[in-house]
Amino acid sequence: MSKLIELENITKTYFLGEIDVPVLKGISLNIEHGEYVALMGASGSGKSTLMNILGCLDRPTSGRYLLEGEEVGSASGDRRALIRNRKIGFVFQNFNLLARTSALENVIMPLNYTNSALSGAECRKRGMEALEQVGIADRAGHHPSQLSGGQQQRVAIARALINRPPLLFADEPTGNLDSHTSVEVMEMFSKLNSEGITVILVTHSEEIANFAKRVIHVSDGRIVSGVYSSRTGA
């Protein structure tokens, strides 16, 4: 495997008036193509801030962030937006689906922001392929209110995959799901990882983190340990 992500002494400080609030305090980390990594920590540990920087949603205060060899930590907002569209998919706890829009239309919506040359028919074809990939193509015409929580999260995962990114972030993806459905969704991420997608999971739950192959513990803005789980060879 080759390096996908390289972080060198990343810091993030929020400046609130005359008060400086350091959140990340020197994070160095490498993630290879094809890994399945969990960032685990309590609320306020800095894991969500770290994810925002890794996902090009925010910029570090200092340090270097290389994504596939490109320095993106200091990139402009437009450049980071382009990188997100081409290389990164996001799955969140709250699904973030449009209520009056079908599952298929929700899935293909990101194609509207990528200056894609795909025709409408090609977009719908790709959307159906993404829904098939997560096992919910038979619900393509349903609105979110007609879907269970687990089905809505599968639609959200399909939407994250629509641009075929090499990197998928999942931020507390089971936070609104029951335990049985949580396992189904986590097994879906394991399946996607087995197909070659790099998955970075953000969670406070040890049970959920153990689905990943490597668990990185974040505390007080620092990495305090990194271990390979029992699923490493899965």
PDB file of C-alpha atoms in Angstrom, residues 1 9 18 21 37-38 50 70 85 103 112 114 126 133 136 139 146 155 158 167 173 176 217 227 230:
ATOM      1  CA  MET A   1       0.000   0.000   0.000  1.00  0.00           C
ATOM      2  CA  ASN A   9       2.827  18.222  13.459  1.00  0.00           C
ATOM      3  CA  GLU A  18      -8.402  37.624  23.328  1.00  0.00           C
ATOM      4  CA  VAL A  21      -8.209  27.783  22.388  1.00  0.00           C
ATOM      5  CA  VAL A  37      -9.056   3.480  10.514  1.00  0.00           C
ATOM      6  CA  ALA A  38     -11.110   4.613  13.503  1.00  0.00           C
ATOM      7  CA  LEU A  50      -9.045  16.354  13.108  1.00  0.00           C
ATOM      8  CA  GLU A  70      -0.356  17.155  -2.527  1.00  0.00           C
ATOM      9  CA  ASN A  85     -15.643  16.678  -4.658  1.00  0.00           C
ATOM     10  CA  ALA A 103     -33.468   8.215  -2.728  1.00  0.00           C
ATOM     11  CA  ASN A 112     -24.460  18.731  -9.847  1.00  0.00           C
ATOM     12  CA  THR A 114     -18.607  18.559  -9.832  1.00  0.00           C
ATOM     13  CA  ARG A 126     -24.400   5.854 -11.779  1.00  0.00           C
ATOM     14  CA  GLN A 133     -23.554  -1.199  -4.100  1.00  0.00           C
ATOM     15  CA  ILE A 136     -30.952  -0.634  -1.520  1.00  0.00           C
ATOM     16  CA  ARG A 139     -35.930   1.744  -2.746  1.00  0.00           C
ATOM     17  CA  GLN A 146     -40.689   6.038   3.585  1.00  0.00           C
ATOM     18  CA  VAL A 155     -28.791   6.119   0.853  1.00  0.00           C
ATOM     19  CA  ALA A 158     -24.486   5.724  -1.687  1.00  0.00           C
ATOM     20  CA  LEU A 167     -11.516   8.111   0.703  1.00  0.00           C
ATOM     21  CA  PRO A 173     -22.565   7.046  11.422  1.00  0.00           C
ATOM     22  CA  ASN A 176     -29.186   7.578  15.328  1.00  0.00           C
ATOM     23  CA  HIS A 217      -7.085   7.144  20.234  1.00  0.00           C
ATOM     24  CA  VAL A 227      -3.575  -0.124  17.852  1.00  0.00           C
ATOM     25  CA  SER A 230      -8.710  -8.095  16.030  1.00  0.00           C
TER      26      SER A 230
END
